Coordinates of C-alpha atoms in Angstrom, one line a residue:
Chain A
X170 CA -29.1 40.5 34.0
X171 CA -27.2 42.4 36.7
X172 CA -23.6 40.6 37.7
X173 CA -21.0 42.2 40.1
X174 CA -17.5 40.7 39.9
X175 CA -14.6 40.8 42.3
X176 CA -15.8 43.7 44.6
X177 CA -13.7 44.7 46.7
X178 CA -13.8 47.6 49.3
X179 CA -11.8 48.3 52.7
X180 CA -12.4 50.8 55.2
X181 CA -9.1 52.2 55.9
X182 CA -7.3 48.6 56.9
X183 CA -10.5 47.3 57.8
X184 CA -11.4 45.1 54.8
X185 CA -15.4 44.8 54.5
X186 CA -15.4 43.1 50.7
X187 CA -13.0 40.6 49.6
X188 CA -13.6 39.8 46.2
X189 CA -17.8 39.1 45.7
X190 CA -18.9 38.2 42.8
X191 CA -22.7 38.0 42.4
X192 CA -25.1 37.3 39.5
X193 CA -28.3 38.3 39.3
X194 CA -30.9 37.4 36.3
X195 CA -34.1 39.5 35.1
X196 CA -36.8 38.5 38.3
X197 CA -34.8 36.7 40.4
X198 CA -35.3 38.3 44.2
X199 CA -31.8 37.7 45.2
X200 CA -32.0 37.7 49.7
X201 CA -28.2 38.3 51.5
X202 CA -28.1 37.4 54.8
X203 CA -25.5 37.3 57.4
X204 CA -23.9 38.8 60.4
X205 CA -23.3 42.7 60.8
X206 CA -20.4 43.1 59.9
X207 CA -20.5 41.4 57.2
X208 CA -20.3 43.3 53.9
X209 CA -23.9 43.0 53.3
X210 CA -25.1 46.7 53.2
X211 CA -21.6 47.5 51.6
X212 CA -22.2 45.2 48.6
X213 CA -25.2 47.1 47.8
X214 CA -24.2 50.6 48.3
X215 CA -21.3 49.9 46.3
X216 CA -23.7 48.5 43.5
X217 CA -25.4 52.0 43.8
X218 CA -22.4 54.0 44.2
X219 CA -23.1 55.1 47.1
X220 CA -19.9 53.7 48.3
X221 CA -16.8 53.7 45.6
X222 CA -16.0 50.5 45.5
X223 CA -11.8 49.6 45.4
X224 CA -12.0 47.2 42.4
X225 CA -14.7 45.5 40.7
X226 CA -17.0 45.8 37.6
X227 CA -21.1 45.9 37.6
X228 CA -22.7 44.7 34.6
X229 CA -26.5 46.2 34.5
X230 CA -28.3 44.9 30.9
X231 CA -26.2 46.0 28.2
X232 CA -23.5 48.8 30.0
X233 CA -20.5 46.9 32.0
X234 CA -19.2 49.9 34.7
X235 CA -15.9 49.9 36.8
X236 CA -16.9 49.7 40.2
X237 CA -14.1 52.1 41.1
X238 CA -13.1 54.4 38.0
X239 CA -16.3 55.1 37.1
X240 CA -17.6 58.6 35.9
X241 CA -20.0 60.7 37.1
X242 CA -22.0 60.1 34.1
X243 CA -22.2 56.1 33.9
X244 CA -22.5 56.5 37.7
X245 CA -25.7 58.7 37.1
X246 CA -26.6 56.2 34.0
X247 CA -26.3 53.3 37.0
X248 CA -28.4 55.1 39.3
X249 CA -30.8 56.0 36.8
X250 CA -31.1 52.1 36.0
X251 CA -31.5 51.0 39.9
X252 CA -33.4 52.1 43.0
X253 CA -32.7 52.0 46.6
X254 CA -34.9 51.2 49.8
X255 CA -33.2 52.6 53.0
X256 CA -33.0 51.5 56.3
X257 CA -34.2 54.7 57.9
X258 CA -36.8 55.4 54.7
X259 CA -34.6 58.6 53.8
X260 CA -37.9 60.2 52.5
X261 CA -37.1 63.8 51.3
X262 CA -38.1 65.8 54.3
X263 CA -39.0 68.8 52.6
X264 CA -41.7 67.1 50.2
X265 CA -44.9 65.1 50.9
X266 CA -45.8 61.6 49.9
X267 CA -46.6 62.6 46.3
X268 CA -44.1 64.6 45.7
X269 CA -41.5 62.0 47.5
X270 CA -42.5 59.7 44.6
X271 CA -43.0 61.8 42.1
X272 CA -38.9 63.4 42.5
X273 CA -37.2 61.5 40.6
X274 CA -39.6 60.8 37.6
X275 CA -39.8 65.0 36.8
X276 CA -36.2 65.8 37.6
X277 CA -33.9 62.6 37.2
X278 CA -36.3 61.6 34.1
X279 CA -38.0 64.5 32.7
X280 CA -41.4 63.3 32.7
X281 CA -44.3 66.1 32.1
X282 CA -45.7 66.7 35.7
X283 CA -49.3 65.5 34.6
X284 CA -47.9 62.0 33.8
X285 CA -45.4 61.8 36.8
X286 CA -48.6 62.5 38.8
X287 CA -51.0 60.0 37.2
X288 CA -48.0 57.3 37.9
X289 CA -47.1 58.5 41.4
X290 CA -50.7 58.3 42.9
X291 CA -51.1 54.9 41.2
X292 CA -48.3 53.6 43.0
X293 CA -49.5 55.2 46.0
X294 CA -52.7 53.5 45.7
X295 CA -50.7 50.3 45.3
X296 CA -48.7 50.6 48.2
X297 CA -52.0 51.5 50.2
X298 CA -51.6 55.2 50.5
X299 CA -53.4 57.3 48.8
X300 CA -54.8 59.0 51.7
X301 CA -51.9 60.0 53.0
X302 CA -50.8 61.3 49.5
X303 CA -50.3 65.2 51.3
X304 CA -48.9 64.1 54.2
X305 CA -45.4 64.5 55.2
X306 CA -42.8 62.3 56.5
X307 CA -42.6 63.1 59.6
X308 CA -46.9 63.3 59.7
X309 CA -46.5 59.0 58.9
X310 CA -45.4 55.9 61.0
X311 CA -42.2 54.6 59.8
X312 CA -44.1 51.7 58.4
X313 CA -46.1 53.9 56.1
X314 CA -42.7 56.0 55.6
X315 CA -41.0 52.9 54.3
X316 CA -44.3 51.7 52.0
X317 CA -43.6 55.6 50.6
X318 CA -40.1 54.7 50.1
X319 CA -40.8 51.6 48.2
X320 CA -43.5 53.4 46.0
X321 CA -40.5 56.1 45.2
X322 CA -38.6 52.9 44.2
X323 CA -41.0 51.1 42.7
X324 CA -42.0 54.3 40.5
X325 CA -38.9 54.4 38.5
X326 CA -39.5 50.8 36.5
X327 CA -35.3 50.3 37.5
X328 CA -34.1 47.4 36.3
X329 CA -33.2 46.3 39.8
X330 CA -34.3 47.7 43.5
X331 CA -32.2 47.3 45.8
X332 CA -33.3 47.0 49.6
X333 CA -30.9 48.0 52.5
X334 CA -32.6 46.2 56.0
X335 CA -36.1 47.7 55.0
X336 CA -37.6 46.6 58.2
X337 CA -34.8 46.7 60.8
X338 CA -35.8 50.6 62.1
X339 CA -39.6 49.4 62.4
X340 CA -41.2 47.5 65.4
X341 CA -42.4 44.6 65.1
X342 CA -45.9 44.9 64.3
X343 CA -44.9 47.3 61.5
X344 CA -42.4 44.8 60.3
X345 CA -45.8 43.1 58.6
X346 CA -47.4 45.3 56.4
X347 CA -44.2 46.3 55.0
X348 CA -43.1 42.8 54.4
X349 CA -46.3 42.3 52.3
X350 CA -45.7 44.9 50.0
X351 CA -42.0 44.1 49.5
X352 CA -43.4 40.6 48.8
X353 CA -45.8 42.6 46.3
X354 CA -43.2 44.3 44.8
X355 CA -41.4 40.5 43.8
X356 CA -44.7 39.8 42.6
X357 CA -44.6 42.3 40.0
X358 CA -41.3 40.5 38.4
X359 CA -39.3 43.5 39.5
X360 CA -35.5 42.1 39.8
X361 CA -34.3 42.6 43.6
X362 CA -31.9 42.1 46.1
X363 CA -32.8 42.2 49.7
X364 CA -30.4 42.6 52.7
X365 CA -32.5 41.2 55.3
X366 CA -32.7 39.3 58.9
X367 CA -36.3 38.5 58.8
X368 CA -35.7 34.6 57.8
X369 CA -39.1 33.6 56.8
X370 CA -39.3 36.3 54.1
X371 CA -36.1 34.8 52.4
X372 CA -38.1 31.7 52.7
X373 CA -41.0 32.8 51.0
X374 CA -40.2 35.1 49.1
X375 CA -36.1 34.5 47.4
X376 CA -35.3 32.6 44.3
X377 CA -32.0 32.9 45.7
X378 CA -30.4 33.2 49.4
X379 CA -26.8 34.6 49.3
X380 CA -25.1 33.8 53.0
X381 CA -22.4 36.4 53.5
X382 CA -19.5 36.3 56.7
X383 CA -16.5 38.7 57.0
X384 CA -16.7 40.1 53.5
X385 CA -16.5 36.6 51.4
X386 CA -19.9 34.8 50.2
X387 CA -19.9 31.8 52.3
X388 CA -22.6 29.8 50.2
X389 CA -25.4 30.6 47.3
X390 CA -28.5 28.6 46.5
X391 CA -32.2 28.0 46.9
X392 CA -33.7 28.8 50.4
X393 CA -34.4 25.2 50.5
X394 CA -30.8 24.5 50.1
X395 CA -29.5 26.9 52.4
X396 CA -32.2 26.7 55.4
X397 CA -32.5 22.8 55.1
X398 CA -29.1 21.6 53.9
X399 CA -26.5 24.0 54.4
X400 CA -23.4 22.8 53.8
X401 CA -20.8 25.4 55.2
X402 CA -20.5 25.2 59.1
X403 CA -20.4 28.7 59.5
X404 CA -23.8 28.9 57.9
X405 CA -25.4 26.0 59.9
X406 CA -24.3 28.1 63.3
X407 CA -25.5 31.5 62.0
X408 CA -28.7 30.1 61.3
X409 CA -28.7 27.6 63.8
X410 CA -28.3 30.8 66.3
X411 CA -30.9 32.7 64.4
X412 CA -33.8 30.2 63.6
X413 CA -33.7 29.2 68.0
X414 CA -33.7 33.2 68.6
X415 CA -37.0 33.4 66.0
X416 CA -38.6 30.0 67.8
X417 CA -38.1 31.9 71.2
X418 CA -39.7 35.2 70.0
X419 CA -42.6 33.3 69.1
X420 CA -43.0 31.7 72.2
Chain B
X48 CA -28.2 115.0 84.4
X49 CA -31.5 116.5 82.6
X50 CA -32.8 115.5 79.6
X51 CA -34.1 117.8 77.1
X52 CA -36.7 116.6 74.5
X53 CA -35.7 119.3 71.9
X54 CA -32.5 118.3 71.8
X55 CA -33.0 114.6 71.6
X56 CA -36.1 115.3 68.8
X57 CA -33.3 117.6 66.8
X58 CA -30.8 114.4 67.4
X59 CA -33.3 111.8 66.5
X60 CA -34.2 113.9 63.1
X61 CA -30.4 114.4 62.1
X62 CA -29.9 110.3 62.9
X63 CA -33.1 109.9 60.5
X64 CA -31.4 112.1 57.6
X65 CA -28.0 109.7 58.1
X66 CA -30.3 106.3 58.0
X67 CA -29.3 106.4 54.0
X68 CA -25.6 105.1 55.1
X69 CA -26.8 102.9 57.8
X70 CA -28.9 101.1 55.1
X71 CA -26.0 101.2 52.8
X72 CA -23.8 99.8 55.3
X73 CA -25.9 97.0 56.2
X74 CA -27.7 95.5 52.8
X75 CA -24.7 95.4 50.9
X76 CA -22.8 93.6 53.6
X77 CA -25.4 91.6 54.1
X78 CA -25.8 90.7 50.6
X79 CA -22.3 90.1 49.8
X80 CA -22.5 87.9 53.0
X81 CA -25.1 85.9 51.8
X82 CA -23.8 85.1 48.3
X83 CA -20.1 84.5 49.6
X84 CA -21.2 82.8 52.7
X85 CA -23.5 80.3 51.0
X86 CA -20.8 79.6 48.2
X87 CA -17.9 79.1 50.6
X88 CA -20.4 77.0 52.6
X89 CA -20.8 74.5 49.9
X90 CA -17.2 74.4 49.0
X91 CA -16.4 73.7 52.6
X92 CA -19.7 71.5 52.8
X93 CA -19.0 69.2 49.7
X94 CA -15.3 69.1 50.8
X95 CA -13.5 70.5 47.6
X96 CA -10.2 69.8 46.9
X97 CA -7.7 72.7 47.7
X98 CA -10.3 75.6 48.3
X99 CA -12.4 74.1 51.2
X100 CA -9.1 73.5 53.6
X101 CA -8.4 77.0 52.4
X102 CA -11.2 78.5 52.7
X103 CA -11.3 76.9 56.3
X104 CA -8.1 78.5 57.2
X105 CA -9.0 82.1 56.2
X106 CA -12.4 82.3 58.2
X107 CA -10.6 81.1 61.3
X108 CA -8.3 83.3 60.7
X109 CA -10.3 86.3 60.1
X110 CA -12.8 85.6 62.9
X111 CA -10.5 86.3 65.3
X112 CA -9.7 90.1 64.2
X113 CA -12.0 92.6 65.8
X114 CA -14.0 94.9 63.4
X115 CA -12.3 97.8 64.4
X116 CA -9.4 96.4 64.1
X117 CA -9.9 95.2 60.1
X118 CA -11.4 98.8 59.8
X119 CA -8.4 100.4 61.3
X120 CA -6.3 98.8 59.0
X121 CA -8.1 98.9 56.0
X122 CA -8.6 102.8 56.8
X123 CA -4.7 102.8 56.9
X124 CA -3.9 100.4 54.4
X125 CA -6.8 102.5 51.9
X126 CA -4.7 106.3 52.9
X127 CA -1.1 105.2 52.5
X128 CA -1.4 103.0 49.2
X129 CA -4.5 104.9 47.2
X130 CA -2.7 107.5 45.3
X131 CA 0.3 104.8 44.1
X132 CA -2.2 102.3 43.7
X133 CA -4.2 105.0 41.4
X134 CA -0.9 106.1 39.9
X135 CA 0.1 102.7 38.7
X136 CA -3.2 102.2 37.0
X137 CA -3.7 105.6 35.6
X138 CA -6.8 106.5 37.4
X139 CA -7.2 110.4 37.0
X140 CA -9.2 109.9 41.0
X141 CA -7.5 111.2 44.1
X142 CA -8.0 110.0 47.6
X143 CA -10.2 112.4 48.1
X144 CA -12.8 111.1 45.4
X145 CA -13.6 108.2 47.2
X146 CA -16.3 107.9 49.7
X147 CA -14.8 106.1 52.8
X148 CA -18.0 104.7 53.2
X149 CA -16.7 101.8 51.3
X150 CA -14.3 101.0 53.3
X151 CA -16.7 100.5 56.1
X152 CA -18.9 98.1 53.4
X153 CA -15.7 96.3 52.9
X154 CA -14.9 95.4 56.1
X155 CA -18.6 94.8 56.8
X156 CA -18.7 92.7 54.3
X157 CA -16.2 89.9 54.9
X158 CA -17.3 89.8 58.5
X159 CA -20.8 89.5 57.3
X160 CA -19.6 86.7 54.8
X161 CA -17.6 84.7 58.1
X162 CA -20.2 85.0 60.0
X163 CA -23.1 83.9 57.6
X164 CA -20.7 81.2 56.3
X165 CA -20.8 79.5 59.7
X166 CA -24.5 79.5 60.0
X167 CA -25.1 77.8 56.6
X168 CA -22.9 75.6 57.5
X169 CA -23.9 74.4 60.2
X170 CA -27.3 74.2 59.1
X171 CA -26.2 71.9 56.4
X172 CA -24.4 69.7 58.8
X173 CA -28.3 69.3 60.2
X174 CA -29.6 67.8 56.7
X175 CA -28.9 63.9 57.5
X176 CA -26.7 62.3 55.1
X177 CA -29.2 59.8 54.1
X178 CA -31.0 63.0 52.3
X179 CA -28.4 63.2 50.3
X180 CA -28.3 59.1 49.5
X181 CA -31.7 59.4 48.9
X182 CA -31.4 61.7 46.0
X183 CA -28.8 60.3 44.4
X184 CA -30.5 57.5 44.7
X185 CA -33.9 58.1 42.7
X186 CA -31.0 59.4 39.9
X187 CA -30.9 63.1 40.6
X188 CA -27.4 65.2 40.0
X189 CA -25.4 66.7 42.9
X190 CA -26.9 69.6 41.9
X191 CA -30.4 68.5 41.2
X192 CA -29.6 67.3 45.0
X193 CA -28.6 70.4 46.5
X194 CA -31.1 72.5 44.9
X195 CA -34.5 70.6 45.4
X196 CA -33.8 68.4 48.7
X197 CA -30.8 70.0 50.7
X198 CA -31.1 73.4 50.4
X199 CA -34.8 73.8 50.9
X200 CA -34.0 71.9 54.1
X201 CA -31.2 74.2 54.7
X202 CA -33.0 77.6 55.0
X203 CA -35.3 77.0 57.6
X204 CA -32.4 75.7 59.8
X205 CA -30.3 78.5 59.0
X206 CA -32.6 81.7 58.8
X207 CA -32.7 81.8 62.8
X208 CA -29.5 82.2 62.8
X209 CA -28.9 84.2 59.8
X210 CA -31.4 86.6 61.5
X211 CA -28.7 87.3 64.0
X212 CA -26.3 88.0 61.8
X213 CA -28.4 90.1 60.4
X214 CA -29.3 91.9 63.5
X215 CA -25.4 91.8 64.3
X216 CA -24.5 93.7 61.2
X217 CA -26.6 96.3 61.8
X218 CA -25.6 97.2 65.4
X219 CA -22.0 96.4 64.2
X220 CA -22.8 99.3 61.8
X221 CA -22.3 101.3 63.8
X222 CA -18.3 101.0 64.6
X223 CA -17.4 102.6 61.4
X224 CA -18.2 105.9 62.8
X225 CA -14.3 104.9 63.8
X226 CA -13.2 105.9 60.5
X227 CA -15.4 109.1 60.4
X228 CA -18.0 107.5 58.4
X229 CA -20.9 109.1 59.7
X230 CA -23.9 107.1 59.7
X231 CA -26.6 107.0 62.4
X232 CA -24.5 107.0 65.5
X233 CA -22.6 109.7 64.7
X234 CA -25.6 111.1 63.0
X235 CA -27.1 111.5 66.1
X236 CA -24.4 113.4 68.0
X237 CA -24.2 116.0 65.4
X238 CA -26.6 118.6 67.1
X239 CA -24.6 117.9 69.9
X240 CA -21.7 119.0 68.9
X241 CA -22.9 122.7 69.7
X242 CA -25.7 122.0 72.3
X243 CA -23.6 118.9 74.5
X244 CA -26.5 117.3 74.4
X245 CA -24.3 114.4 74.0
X246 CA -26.6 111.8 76.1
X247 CA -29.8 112.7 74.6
X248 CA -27.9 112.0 70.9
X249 CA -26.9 108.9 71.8
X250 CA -30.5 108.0 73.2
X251 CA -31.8 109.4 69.9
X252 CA -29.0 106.1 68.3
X253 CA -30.5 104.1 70.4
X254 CA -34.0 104.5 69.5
X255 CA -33.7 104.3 65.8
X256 CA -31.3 101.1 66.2
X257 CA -33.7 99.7 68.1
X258 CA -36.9 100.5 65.9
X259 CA -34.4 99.1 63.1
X260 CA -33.8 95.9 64.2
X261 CA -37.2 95.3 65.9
X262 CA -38.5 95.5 62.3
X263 CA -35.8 93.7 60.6
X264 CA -36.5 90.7 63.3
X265 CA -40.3 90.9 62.6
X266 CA -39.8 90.4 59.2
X267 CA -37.5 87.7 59.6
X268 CA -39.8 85.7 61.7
X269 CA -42.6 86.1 59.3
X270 CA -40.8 84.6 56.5
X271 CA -39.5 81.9 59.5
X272 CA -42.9 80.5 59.6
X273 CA -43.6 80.4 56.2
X274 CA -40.2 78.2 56.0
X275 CA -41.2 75.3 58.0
X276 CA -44.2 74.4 57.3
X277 CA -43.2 70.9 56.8
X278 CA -41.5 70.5 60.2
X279 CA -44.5 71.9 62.4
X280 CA -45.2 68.0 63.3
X281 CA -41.6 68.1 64.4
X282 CA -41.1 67.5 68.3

């Protein structure tokens, strides 16, 4: 079970959290959508400590961290627990697919390379890349750079992955493939959270849609709840404004 | 104004037997450069407390004195203070001991290291943030970070760059003939001083800078290729 409470981060005097509380049990693929702006990305770098959070406490299985005094070892211990999915792939330029994959299970985790290897082309294979195994980043299409990213994610067994707009950078016929192996991923039981705009992949694929707006949840629930019956106003003109943008780009 | 190819083969033989010092004056800087420039990099890359704002303060400030000048005064400094200096710490060495040669490495030296500095840092400022993120992220350590993801990424960036510094310190070399160091300058224009062959002595320089650095530069492009082979797809 993974549960943030009271998170609460400013930018200078531009406050981007005000106290979120999330919880998140073993499996559940947890989707947060909202405006830019909104805190969304924030949330999850903070969760990753990427960004120090102002206040707060994560709770990951057993080991309860403060967001903001944290030290560099339960920060590492936290990492070590969760995985990130960039929007811009952030695949190690210097390495190739394998090795992208393999990084973290030989230095983060000490696995013999023999093993690492065994496990890295297997997830390789799973995201559909086998072939492209030698290749480098900058040799593959942004789609097949973000399927590599998920593999190096997906590698690790974390407890949670979390995803950071994993097909914003991508056009839109990428947007597909990728989409099917995120979907794959929550498949596998893997516990996730997803900062996303693509709205029918929140409706597919969430136990749980999370509607964020200036830094405050605005309403939790089912995506049955929240796409058929939302009850906030603010979340009936977001998605009002999105769902006739998504009919138009389909006709 | 003839030129007489005796005289510049006698000058281009005593530069040769004076390439010992040129070396001397060049690797070690270079070295120390190196070392210093890539540890003062990082400090002033990962932003630490106290010594990076520092550190920042001293280059600027040192940039903007002339070689000569930091050799002039070191020169000075080294004449007027040795024997008190050597007093106060019961060194049984006079003045006269000491090879001045080091104060030409000296100087060379913390040029070398401002220089260098700058390059590495600005070739880390080309690794994208996200590089960093991303290692974190898969549960590496800052250092784990730095030494399998950033700084492999770093050196190809940099070495164009350190190449010139490179090249710089070795025609820069040169200046301490100020302090009568004599490397292969003033090497050169040692048969001179009884022929006057002064112009086919400082040809003779010429040539043997030139050969110098031509080599140095080949060997730094070689190891340039080898560097990036994962950016060749790069446009």
């Amino acid at each position: 079970m993974i549960e943030i409470k009271n998170a609460k981060k400013s930018f200078g005097k531009n406050e981007i959290l005000h106290d979120v509380s999330i919880q998140v049990n073993k499996g559940d693929v947890i989707v947060i959508l909202g405006p830019s702006g909104s805190g969304k990305t924030t949330l999850l770098r903070c969760i990753n400590f990427l960004e120090k959070a102002d206040a707060g406490t994560l709770t990951i299985g057993e080991q309860t961290v403060d967001l903001k005094k944290a030290s560099s070892k339960e920060i590492l211990e936290i990492r070590r627990k969760t995985a990130f999915v960039f929007q811009n792939y952030s695949l190690f330029h210097n390495k190739t697919a394998l090795e992208n994959v393999m990084e973290g299970l030989i230095t983060a985790r000490h696995i013999p390379y023999e093993v690492a290897k065994k496990k890295a082309e297997d997830t390789l294979a799973w995201v559909g890349l086998l072939a492209k195994k030698d290749a480098y980043p900058c040799q593959l299409s942004g789609g097949q750079q973000q399927r590599v990213g998920i593999a190096r994610a997906v590698v690790l067994d974390p407890e949670v992955i979390l995803f950071d707009e994993p097909t914003s950078a991508l056009d839109p016929e990428l947007v597909g493939e990728t989409l099917a192996v995120i979907k794959s991923v929550a498949e596998r039981g893997i516990t996730m959270i997803v900062v996303t705009h693509e709205m029918s992949f929140a409706q597919d694929v969430a136990s749980k849609v999370v509607f964020m707006d200036g830094g405050f949840i605005v309403e939790a629930g089912t995506p049955a709840e929240i796409f058929r019956h939302p009850k906030e106003e603010r979340t009936k003109q977001f998605l009002a404004r999105i769902i006739s943008a998504e009919n138009m780009y389909y006709i | 104004m003839g030129f007489n190819f005796i005289y510049f083969y006698d000058s281009v033989r005593s530069g040769i037997e004076y390439l010992p010092n040129t070396f001397e004056l060049t690797f070690i800087p270079i070295l120390v450069g190196l070392c210093l420039g890539i540890l003062i990099a990082v400090i002033r890359v990962y932003r630490i407390p106290f010594f990076a704002p520092l550190l920042a303060v001293l280059i600027t400030l040192y940039q903007g004195i002339p070689l000569v000048v930091a050799l002039m005064i070191y020169h000075l400094l080294f004449m007027a203070t040795f024997n008190n200096f050597a007093a106060v710490l019961h060194l049984s060495i006079s003045m006269a001991d000491i090879n001045t040669i080091w104060i030409g490495i000296f100087a060379l030296s913390l040029h070398a290291t401002c220089y260098m500095e700058e390059s590495i840092k600005g070739a880390f400022f080309s690794v994208d943030q996200g590089q960093y993120e991303a290692g974190y992220s898969v549960g590496l350590t800052r250092l784990q970070t730095l030494r399998r993801i950033i700084i492999p990424q770093v050196i190809p960036v940099a070495l164009p760059m350190l190449t010139n510094n490179i090249v710089g310190t070795i025609k820069g070399s040169s200046i301490v003939m100020v302090i009568g160091i004599t490397e292969v300058l003033a090497g050169s224009v040692v048969p001179a001083s009884k022929t006057y062959a002064f112009f086919e002595g400082y040809i003779a320089a010429a040539l043997i800078y030139w050969i110098f650095t031509i080599l140095v530069e080949k060997f730094a492009r070689r190891i340039e290729k080898r560097g990036d082979k994962y950016r060749r797809n790069l446009v």
